[in-house]
Every structure is written in structure tokens, then in C-alpha cells.
Tab-separated table of C-alpha atoms and ligand atoms in Angstrom:
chain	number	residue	atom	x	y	z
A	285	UNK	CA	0.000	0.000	0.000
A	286	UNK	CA	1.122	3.459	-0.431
A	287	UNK	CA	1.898	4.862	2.986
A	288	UNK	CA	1.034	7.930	4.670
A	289	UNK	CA	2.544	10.601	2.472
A	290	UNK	CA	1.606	13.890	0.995
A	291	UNK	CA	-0.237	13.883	-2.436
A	292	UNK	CA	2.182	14.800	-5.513
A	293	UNK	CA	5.197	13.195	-3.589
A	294	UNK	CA	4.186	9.698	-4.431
A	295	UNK	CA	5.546	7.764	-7.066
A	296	UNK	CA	2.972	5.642	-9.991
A	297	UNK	CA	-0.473	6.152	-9.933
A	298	UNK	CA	-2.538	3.620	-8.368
A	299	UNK	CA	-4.572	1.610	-11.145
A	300	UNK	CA	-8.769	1.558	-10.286
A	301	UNK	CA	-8.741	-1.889	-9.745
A	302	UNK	CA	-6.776	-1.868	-7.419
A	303	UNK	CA	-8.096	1.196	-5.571
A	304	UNK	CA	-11.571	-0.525	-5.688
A	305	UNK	CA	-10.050	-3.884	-4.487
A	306	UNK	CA	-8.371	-2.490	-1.331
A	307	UNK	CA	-11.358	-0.550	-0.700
A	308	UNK	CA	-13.693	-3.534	-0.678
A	309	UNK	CA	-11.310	-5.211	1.224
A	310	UNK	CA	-11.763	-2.702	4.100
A	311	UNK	CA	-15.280	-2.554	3.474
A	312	UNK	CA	-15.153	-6.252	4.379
A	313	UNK	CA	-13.257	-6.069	7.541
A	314	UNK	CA	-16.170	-3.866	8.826
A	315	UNK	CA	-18.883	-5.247	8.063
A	316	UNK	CA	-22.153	-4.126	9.216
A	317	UNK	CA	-23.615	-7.289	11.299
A	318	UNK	CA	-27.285	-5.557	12.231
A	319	UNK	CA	-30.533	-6.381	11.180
A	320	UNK	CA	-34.014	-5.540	11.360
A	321	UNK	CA	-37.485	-6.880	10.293
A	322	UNK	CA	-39.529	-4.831	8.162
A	323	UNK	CA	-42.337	-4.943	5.774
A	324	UNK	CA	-42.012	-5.753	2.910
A	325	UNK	CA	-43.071	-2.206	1.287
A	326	UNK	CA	-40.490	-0.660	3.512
A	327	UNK	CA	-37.278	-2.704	1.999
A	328	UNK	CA	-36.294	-1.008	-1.121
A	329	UNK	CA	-33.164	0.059	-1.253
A	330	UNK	CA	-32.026	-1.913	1.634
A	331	UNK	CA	-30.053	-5.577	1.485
A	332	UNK	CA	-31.330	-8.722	2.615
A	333	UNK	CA	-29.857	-9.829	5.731
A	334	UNK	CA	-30.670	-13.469	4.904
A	335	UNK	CA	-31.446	-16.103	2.464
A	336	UNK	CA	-34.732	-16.197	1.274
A	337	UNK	CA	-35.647	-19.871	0.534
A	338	UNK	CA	-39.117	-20.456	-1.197
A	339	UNK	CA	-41.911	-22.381	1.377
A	340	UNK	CA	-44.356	-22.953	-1.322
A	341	UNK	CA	-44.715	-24.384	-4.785
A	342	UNK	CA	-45.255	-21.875	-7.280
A	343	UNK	CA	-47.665	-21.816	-8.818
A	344	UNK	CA	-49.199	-24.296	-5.999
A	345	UNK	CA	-51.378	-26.216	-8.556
A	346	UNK	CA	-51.035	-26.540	-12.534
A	347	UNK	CA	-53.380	-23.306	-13.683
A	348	UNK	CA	-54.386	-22.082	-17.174
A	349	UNK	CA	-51.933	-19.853	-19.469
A	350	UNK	CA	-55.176	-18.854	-21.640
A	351	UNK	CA	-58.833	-18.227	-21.968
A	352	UNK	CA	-60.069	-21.489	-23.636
A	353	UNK	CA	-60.970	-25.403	-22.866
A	354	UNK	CA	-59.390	-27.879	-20.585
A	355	UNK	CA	-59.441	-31.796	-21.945
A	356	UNK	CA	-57.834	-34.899	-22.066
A	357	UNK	CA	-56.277	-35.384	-25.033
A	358	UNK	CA	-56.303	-39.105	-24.894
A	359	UNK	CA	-60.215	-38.832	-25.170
A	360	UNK	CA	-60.342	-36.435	-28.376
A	361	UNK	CA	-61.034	-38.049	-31.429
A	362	UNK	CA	-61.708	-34.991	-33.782
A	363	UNK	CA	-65.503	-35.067	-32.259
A	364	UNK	CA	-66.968	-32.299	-30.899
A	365	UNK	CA	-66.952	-32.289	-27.050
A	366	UNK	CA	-69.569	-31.305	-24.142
A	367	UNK	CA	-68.594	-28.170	-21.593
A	368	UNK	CA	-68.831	-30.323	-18.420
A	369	UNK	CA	-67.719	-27.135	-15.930
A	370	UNK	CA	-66.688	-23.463	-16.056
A	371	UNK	CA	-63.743	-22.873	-14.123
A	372	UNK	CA	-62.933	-19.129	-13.170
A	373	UNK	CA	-59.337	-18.054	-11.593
A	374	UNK	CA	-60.008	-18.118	-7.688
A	375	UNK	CA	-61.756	-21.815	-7.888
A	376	UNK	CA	-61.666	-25.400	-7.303
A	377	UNK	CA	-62.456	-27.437	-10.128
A	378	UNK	CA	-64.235	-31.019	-10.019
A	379	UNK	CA	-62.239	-33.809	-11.751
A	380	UNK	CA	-63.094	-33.844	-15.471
A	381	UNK	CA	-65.478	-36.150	-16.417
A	382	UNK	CA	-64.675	-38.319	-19.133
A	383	UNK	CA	-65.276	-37.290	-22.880
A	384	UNK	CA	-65.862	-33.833	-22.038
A	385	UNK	CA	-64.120	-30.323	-21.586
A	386	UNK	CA	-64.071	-27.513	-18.705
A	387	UNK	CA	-64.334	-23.957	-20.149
A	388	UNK	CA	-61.434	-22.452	-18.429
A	389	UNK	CA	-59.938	-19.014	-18.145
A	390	UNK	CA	-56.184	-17.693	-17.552
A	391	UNK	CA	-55.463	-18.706	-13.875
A	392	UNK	CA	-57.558	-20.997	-13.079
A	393	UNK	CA	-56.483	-24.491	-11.718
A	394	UNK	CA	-56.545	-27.143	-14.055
A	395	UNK	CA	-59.045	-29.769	-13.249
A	396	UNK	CA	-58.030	-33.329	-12.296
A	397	UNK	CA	-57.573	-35.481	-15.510
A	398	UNK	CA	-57.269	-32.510	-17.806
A	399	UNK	CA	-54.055	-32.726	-19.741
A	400	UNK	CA	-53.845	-29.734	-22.362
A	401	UNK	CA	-55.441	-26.383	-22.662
A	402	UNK	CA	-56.842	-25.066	-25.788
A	403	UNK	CA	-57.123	-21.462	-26.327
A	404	UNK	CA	-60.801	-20.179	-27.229
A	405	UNK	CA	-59.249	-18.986	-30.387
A	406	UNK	CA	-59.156	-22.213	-31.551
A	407	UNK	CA	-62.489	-23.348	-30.851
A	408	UNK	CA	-65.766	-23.520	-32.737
A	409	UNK	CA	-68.430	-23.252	-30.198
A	410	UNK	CA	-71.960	-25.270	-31.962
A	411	UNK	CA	-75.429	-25.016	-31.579
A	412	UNK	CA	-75.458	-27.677	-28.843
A	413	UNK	CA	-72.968	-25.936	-26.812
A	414	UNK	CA	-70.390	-28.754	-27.429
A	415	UNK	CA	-67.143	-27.490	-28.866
A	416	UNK	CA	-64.920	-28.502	-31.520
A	417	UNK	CA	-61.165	-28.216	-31.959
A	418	UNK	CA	-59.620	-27.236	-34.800
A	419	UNK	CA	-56.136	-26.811	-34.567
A	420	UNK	CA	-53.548	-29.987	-33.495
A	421	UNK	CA	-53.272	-30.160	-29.619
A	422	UNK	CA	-50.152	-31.424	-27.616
A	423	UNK	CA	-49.913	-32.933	-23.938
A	424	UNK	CA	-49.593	-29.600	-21.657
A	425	UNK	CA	-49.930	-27.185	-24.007
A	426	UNK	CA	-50.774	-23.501	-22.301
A	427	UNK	CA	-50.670	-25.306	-18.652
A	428	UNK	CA	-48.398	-23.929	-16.518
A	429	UNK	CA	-46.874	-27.403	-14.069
A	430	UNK	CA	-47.580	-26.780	-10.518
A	431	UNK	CA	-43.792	-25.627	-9.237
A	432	UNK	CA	-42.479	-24.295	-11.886
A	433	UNK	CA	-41.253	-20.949	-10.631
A	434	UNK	CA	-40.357	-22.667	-7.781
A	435	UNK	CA	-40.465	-25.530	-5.477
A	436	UNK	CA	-40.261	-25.877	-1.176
A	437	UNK	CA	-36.329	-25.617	0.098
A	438	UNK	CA	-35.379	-23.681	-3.227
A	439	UNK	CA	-32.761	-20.844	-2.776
A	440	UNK	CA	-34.848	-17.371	-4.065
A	441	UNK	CA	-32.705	-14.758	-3.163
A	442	UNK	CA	-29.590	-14.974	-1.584
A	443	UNK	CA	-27.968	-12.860	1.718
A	444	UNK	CA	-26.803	-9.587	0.233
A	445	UNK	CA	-29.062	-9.213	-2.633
A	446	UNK	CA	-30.266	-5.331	-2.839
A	447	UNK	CA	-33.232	-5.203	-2.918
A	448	UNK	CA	-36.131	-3.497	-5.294
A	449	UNK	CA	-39.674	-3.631	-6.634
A	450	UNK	CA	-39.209	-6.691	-8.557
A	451	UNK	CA	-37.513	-8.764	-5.283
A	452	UNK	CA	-40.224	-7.525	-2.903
A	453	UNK	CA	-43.005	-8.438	-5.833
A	454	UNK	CA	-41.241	-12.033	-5.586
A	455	UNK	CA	-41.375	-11.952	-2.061
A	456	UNK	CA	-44.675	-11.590	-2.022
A	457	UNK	CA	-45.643	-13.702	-4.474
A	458	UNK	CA	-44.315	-16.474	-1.726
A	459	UNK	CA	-46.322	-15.281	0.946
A	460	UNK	CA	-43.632	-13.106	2.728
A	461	UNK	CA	-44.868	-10.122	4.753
A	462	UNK	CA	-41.648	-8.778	5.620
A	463	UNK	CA	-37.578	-9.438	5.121
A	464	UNK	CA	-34.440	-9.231	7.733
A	465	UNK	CA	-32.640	-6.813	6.175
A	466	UNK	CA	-28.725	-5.095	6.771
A	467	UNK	CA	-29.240	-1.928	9.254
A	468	UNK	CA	-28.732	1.211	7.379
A	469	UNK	CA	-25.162	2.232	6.726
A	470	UNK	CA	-24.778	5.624	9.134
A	471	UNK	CA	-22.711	8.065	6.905
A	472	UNK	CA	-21.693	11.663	7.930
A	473	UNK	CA	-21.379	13.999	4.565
A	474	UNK	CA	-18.858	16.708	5.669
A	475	UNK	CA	-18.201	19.328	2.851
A	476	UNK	CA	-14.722	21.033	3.454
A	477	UNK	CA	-13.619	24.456	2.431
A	478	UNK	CA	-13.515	27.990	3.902
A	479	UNK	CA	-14.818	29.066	0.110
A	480	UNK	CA	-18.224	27.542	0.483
A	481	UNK	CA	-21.685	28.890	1.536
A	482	UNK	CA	-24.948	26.852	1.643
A	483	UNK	CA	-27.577	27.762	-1.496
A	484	UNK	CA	-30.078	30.327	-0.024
A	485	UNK	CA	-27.382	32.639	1.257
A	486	UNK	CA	-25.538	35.842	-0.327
A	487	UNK	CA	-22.089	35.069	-2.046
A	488	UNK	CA	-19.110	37.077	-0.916
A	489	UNK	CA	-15.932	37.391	-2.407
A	490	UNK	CA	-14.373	34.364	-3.183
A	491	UNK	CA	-17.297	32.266	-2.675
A	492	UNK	CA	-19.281	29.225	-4.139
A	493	UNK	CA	-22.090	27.254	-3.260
A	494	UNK	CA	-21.626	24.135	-1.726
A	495	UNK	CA	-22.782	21.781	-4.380
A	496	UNK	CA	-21.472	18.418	-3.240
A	497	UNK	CA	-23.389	17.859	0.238
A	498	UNK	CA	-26.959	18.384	-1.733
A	499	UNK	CA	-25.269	15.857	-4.673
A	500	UNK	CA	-24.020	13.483	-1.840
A	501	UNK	CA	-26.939	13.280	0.332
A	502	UNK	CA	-29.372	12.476	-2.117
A	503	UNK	CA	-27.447	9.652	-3.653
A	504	UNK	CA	-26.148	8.335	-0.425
A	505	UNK	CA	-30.299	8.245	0.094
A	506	UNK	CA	-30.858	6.053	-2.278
A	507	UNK	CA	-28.797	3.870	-1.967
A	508	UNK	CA	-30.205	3.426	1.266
A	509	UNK	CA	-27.550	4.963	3.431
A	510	UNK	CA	-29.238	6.799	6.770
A	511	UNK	CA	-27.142	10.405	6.260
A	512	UNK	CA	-26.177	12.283	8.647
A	513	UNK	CA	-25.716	15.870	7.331
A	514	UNK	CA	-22.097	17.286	9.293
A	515	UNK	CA	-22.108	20.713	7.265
A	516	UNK	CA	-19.599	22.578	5.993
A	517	UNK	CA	-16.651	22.462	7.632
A	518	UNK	CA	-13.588	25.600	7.442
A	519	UNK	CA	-10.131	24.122	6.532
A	520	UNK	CA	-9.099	24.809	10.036
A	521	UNK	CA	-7.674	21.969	11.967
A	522	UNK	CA	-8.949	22.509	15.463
A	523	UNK	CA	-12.462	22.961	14.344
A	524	UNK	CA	-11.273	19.850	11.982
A	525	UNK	CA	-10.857	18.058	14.876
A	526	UNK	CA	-13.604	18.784	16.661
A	527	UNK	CA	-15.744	17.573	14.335
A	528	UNK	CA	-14.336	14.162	13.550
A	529	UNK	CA	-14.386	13.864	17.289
A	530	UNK	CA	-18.634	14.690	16.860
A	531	UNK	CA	-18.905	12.241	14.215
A	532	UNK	CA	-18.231	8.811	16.402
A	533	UNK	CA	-21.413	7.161	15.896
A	534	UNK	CA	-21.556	7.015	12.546
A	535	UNK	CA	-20.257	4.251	9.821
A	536	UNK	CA	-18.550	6.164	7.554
A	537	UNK	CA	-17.222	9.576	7.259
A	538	UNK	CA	-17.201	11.148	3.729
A	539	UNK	CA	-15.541	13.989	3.191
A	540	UNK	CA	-15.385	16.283	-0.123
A	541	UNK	CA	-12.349	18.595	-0.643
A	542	UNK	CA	-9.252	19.407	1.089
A	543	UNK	CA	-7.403	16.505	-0.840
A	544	UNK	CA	-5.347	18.288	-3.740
A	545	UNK	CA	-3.867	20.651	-1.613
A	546	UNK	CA	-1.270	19.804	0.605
A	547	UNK	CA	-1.836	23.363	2.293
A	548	UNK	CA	-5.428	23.183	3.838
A	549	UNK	CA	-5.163	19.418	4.124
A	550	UNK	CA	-6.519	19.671	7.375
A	551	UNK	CA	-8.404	16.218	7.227
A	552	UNK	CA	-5.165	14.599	6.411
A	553	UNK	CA	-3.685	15.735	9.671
A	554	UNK	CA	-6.075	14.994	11.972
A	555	UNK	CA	-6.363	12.047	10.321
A	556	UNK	CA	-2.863	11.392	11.178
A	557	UNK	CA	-2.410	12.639	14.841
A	558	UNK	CA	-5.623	10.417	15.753
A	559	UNK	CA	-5.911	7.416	13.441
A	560	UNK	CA	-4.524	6.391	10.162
A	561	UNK	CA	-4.146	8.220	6.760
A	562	UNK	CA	-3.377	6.807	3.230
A	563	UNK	CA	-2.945	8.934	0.450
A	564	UNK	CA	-3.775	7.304	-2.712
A	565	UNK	CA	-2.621	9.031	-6.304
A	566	UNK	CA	-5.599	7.071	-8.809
A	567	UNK	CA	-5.164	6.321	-12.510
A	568	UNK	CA	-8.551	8.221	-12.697
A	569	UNK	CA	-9.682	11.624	-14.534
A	570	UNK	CA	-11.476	13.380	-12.662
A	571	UNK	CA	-10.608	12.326	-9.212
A	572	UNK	CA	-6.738	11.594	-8.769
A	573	UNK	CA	-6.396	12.245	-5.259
A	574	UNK	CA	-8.363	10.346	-2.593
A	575	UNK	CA	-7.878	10.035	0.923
A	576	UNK	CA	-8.470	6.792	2.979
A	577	UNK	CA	-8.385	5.862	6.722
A	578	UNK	CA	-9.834	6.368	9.958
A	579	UNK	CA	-10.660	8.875	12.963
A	580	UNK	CA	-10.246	7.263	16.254
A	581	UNK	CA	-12.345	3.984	15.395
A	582	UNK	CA	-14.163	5.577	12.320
A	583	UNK	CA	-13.427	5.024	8.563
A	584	UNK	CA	-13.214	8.014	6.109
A	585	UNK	CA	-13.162	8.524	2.699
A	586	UNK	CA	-12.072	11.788	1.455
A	587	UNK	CA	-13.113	12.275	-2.042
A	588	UNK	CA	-11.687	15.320	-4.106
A	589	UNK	CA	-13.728	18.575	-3.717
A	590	UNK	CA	-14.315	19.043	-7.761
A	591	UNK	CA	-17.867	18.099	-8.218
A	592	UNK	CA	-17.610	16.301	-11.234
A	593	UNK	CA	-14.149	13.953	-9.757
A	594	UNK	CA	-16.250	14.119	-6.462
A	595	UNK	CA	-19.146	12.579	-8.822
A	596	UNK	CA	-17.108	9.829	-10.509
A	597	UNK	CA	-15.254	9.020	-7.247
A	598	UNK	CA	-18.277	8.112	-5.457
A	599	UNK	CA	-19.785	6.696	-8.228
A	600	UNK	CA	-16.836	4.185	-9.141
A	601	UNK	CA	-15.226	3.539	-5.559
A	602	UNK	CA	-17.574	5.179	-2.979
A	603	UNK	CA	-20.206	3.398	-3.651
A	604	UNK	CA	-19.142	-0.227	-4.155
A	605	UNK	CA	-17.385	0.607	-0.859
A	606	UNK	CA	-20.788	1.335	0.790
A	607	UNK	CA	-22.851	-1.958	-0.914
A	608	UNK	CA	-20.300	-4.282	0.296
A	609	UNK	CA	-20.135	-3.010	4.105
A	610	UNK	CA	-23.993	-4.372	3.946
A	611	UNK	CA	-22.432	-7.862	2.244
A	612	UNK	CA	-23.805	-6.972	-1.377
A	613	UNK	CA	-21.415	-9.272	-3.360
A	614	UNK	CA	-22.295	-7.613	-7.121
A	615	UNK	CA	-20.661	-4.000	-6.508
A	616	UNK	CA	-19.606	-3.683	-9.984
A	617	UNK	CA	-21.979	-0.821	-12.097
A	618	UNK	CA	-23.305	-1.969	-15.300
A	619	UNK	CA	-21.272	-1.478	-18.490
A	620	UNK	CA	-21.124	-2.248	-21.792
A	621	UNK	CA	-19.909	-1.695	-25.102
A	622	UNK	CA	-20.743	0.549	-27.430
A	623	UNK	CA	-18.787	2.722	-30.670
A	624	UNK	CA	-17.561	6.218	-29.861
A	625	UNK	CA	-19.041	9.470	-31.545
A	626	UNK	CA	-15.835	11.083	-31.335
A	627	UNK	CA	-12.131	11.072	-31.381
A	628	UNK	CA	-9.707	11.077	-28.513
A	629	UNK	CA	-6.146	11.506	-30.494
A	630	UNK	CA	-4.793	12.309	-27.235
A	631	UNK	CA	-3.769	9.375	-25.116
A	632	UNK	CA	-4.018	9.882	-20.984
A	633	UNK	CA	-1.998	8.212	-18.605
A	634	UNK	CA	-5.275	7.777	-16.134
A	635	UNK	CA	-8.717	6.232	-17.174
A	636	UNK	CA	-11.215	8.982	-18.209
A	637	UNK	CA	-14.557	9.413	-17.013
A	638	UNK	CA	-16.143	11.273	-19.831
A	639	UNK	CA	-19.635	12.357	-18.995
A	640	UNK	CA	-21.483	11.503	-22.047
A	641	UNK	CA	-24.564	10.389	-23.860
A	642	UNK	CA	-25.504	7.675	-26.237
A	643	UNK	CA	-26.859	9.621	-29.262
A	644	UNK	CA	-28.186	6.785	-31.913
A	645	UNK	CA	-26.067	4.004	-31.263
A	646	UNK	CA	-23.219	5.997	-30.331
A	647	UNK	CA	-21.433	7.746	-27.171
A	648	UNK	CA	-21.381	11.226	-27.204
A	649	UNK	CA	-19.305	13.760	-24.848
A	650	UNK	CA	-19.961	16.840	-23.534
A	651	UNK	CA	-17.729	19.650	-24.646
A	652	UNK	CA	-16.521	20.925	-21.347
A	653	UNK	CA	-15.007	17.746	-19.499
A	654	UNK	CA	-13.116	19.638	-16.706
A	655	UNK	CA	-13.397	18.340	-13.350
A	656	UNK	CA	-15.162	21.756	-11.993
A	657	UNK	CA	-17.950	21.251	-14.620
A	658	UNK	CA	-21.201	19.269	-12.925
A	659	UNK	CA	-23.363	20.343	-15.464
A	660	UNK	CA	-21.565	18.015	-17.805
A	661	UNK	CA	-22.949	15.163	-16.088
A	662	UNK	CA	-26.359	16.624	-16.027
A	663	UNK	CA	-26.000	16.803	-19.237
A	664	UNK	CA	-25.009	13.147	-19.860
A	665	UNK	CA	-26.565	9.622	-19.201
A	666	UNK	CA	-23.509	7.990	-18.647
A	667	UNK	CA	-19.742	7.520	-17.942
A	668	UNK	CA	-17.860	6.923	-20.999
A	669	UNK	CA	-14.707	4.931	-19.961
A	670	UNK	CA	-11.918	5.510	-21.798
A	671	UNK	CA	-8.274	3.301	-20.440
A	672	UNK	CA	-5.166	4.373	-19.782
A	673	UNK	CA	-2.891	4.741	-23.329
A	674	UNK	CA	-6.136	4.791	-24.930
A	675	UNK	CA	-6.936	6.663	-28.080
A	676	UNK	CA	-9.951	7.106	-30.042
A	677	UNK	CA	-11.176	7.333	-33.693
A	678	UNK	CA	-15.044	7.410	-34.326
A	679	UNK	CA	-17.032	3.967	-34.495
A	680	UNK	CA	-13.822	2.419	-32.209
A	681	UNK	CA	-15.601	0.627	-29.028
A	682	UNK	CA	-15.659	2.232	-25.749
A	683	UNK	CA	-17.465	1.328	-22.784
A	684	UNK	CA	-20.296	2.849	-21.304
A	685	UNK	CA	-21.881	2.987	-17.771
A	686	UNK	CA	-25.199	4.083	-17.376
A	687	UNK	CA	-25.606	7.143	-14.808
A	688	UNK	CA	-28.757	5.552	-13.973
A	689	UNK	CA	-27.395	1.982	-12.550
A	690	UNK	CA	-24.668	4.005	-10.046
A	691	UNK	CA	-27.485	6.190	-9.114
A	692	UNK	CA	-28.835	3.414	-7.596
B	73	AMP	P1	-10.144	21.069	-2.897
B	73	AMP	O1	-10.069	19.596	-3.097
B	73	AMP	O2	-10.632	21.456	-1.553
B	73	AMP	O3	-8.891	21.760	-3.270
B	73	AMP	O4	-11.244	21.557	-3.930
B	73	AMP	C1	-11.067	21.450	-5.326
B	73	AMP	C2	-12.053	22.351	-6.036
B	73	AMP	O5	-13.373	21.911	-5.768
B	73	AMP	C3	-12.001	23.795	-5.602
B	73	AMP	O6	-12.242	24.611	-6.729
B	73	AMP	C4	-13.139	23.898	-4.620
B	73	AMP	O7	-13.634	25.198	-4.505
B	73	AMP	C5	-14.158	22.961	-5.222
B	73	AMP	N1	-15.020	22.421	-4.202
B	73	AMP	C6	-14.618	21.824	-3.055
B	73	AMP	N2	-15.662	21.442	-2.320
B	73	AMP	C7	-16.765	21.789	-3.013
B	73	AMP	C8	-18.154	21.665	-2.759
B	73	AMP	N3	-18.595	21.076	-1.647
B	73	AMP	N4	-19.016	22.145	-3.672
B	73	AMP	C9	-18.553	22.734	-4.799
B	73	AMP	N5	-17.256	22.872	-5.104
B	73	AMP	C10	-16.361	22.416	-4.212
B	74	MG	MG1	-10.679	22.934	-0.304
């Protein structure tokens, strides 16, 4: 590992792989071990604390894909055959008597003896009421078996799956009223800089809104992180101090700014005196410098105070870091491949982050990719990875990650 160190002394830049790797590592070592009960409508966002294994055979008898007629197809002959029963979704059906059919509808149990459902489609209803078929039938055509989603003992969803409106759906669907899920991850947002003042208030000279605490919040939110909002603090150590010292409780402290200069690296220093600091140099544009280690007993992360590196920094490391505290084993953000609408002649020595779009077929980047420019990445719907040595001629694959999976 790099030691403690001031940033811009140390040596090669630290590849993102790795950076993410130690980081999980850590993550691992403090895991979060608390769980609570809830209802099921109140565990989105959150992880499940435990397996869920399926009680129930689903669906719990063989029911009807379509509208149409339940038979045996051993006792079709090409004859019209008598409606013996109408079976709705919501009832129990009688055993099918011999020779005939059951009008049935989608979701309704199959009667005893029935093997194949024909849809009405298919039918010709006569004068008599009797029905004939038209069409060639097969054995268990348009039945769905009884178990076929699932059987008793079967493994649903495992520990550490995050979950959403499609997992609680399935946990309903087997009868659960509520889930043990992962406690909330506690994280203090602390926004450093003696430049910044809160939206709402007057800028004075040399002054800019606070952008990144709003930005963090709100993600950390969804992701299902209980925040605890520390303010802004003044790159001043002992009031530095002081509020590490406030900020015990919590899981996490993350920290925006203070990290590219050695001057006002107050964090750093406390950091120091009363726990551990490591200084890490990334392969990563925006967002070379981050800052990782502990107050007292309490991790921090100090991401670099440039909204957009502060951005792609939580996005990439930040929050992978956060999922796998609460066991969540796929951290990784979606990505795939897609050809570049533009040329990058220019080849970095750290992975880009270009904030960019996909504009038919293609990615797209904004014009303005410096590191103090948000509104790039309101502009874009994704993070347009571009690797180390890497250059670029139109319709040359790049990869693309979605804004909208590391949102949430
Ligand atoms: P620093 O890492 O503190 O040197 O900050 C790098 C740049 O990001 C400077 O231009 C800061 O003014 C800016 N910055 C730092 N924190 C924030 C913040 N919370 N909101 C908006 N800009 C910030
Ligand atoms: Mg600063």
C-alpha cells in the first residue's frame, strides 16, 4: 500500500482496480452485522440480511396460461366435445369427467384429468354448446406445471441481494410479509472548504455554493444509506478536529475537498495525529487524489472537492465501498460496449470518465469535461470509460456505464 505521504510526492499512480479492491477489502473487515425486520413495502433500497428460501410451490397447482378449454387429449377423437364445468381463476375445479371439456380461463387451476389447454381462439363453439377443436393439440400445451417458478427448500434470493420492486413483488408472491434486512449504513457527509456557503445565502468574495453535500446526500439516500448531514466544515484543523471527534457514531465519514492541496489538508492531519491516513494518487480523470483511513475507530473517505471527480469518485469507488459493508457481493456498475461518436487523439496516462450520452447508437461527450464542470454530467446519461494509453477514432468501441445503474 502506499503509505502515509503527501499527495504529488508519491511515485505511480494507483490503477482503479486496485483502488476498488483495497477498498472492498476494508469494506469487508467492517462489516455491518445488524438487522431488522420490516415490511415488505419498507425494503427497497435496503439488502437482505438473509437467504430467502421459497416455502411454497409456485404456482401451488397446474393453472391455465389462456382463456379457452381444458381436456384430455387421450379422449379427443376430432368429435366435438360437451362443456362439463366453467372454471374461473379463484376456484376449485371437479375432476373432469370423461369425454368432455371444462371452459377455463387464464389462472384458473386445471381440473383433475385434464391434460392440455386449448385457447378459445381455436375453438368452434356449436349449436349444442359442445365445442370442436380445430387446430392440433399437444400434452400440456398452455398449462403452466404446478412448481415451476419454484419448489419448497429452493434458494430465491440470496444474503446480500439489494433489494427493489421486482424482489419484494417475488417476495410476495411467496407469501412473505416482511424481510431481515442489513441496518442502514450511518454516513456523515462533511463538505470542506472555507470558500463555500450553503444555497439560499448571499455570495461574498471568493465564494461558491456548496454543491457536493446536496449531490451526496441524495445519492447516499438512495442507496439506502441513513445520512447524517455534518455541514460545511472551514479548513481549520482545530475545528477539523472537533468535528471528527462529533462524528463517532456514525459508519462512515465522507468527506469532499481538502485533498489536492497539501496546504489546507486539514483532514489529512487529523487524520494522522488520531488514526490512520493513506494517500492514494488514482489512474482516474477526474478524481486523482483520494484520501483513505480512519478517525479514532471511524473510517473516512475523502473524495476530491471538484464536483464532477467528487461525482465519478463516489460513483466508481464510494459506492461499491458502501454496498459491500452491507455484504452486497455484485458491486460492480453496469457497463457495456458501445462505438464512440468522437475522437480522442490524445492518449491519458489515467482512465477517463467522460460524462457523455448515447446519441443513436453511439457515445457522445460533452464539450466541457473539466473536473469543476457538474453540469456536464447533467448533461449526460452515462460515464464513458476511456483506459489508460487509450486513443480514439469514431465507431472504435468504448465502454459505457449508465448514470442511472450508479445512481442506484
Ligand atoms: P479542494 O479539493 O478542496 O482543493 O477543492 C477542489 C475544487 O473543488 C475547488 O475549486 C473547490 O472550490 C471545489 N469544491 C470543493 N468542495 C466543493 C463543494 N462542496 N461544492 C462545490 N465545489 C467544491
Ligand atoms: Mg478545499
Amino acid at each position: 500500500m502506499n503509505p502515509v505521504g503527501k499527495p504529488g510526492k508519491t511515485g505511480s499512480l494507483m490503477p482503479v482496480e486496485e483502488a476498488l479492491a483495497r477498498l472492498l477489502q476494508m469494506a469487508e473487515a467492517t462489516p455491518i452485522l445488524e438487522r431488522e425486520y420490516l415490511p415488505l413495502a419498507q425494503v427497497d433500497g435496503r439488502v437482505l440480511a438473509q437467504d430467502l428460501v421459497s416455502t411454497l410451490d409456485l404456482p401451488p397447482w397446474p393453472n391455465s396460461a389462456m382463456d379457452g378449454y381444458a381436456l384430455n387429449l387421450a379422449d379427443w377423437t376430432g368429435e366435438p366435445m360437451p362443456v362439463s364445468q366453467k372454471v374461473f381463476a379463484g376456484q376449485s375445479p371437479e375432476p373432469l369427467k370423461p369425454g368432455t371439456c371444462a371452459r377455463i380461463f387464464t389462472g384458473a387451476p386445471v381440473p383433475a384429468g385434464a391434460d392440455c389447454v386449448e385457447m378459445q381462439e381455436n375453438a368452434e363453439i356449436l349449436a349444442d354448446g359442445s365445442v370442436k377443436f380445430i387446430e392440433p393439440m399437444s400434452i400440456g400445451q398452455n398449462i403452466r406445471p404446478q412448481g415451476q417458478e419454484t419448489t419448497p427448500g429452493e434458494l430465491i434470493l440470496p444474503a446480500g441481494t439489494r433489494l427493489g420492486p421486482i424482489e419484494q413483488g417475488l417476495a410476495a408472491s411467496l407469501g412473505c410479509a416482511g424481510l431481515t434486512v442489513v441496518r442502514k449504513v450511518r454516513v456523515a457527509v462533511l463538505s470542506t472548504g472555507d470558500e463555500l456557503v450553503e444555497p439560499g445565502q448571499a455570495l461574498g468574495p471568493g465564494q461558491i455554493y456548496n454543491s457536493n453535500r446536496v449531490l451526496l446526500c441524495s445519492w447516499l439516500q438512495r442507496l439506502g444509506c441513513e445520512v447524517v448531514d455534518a455541514g460545511i466544515l472551514p479548513d481549520d484543523l482545530s475545528r477539523t478536529r472537533q468535528r471528527l471527534g462529533e462524528l463517532q457514531d456514525v459508519d462512515l465519514i465522507l468527506s469532499t475537498g481538502g485533498v489536492s492541496v497539501g496546504e489546507a489538508d486539514f483532514l489529512g492531519i487529523a487524520l494522522r495525529e488520531e488514526g490512520e491516513l493513506t494517500l492514494w494518487k488514482l489512474a482516474i480523470k477526474p478524481g486523482k487524489p483520494l484520501t483513505f483511513g480512519h478517525f479514532r475507530n471511524v473510517p473516512v473517505i475523502g473524495l476530491p472537492g471538484n464536483p464532477a471527480s467528487t461525482l465519478v469518485t463516489f460513483a466508481l469507488l464510494t459506492r461499491p465501498y458502501l454496498l459491500r459493508r452491507q455484504g452486497v457481493q455484485a458491486v460492480e456498475p453496469l457497463k457495456f460496449r458501445v462505438p464512440a461518436g468522437f475522437d480522442w487523439p490524445q492518449a491519458g496516462n489515467r482512465r477517463e470518465y467522460l460524462r457523455g450520452r448515447l446519441e443513436q447508437g453511439r457515445a457522445t461527450i460533452y464539450r466541457n469535461q473539466s473536473s469543476g464542470v457538474l453540469r456536464s454530467a447533467a448533461w449526460a446519461d452515462g460515464l464513458v470509460e476511456v483506459m489508460e494509453g487509450r486513443t480514439l477514432v469514431v465507431g472504435e468501441d468504448v465502454m459505457f456505464i449508465p448514470l442511472s445503474d450508479l445512481l442506484d
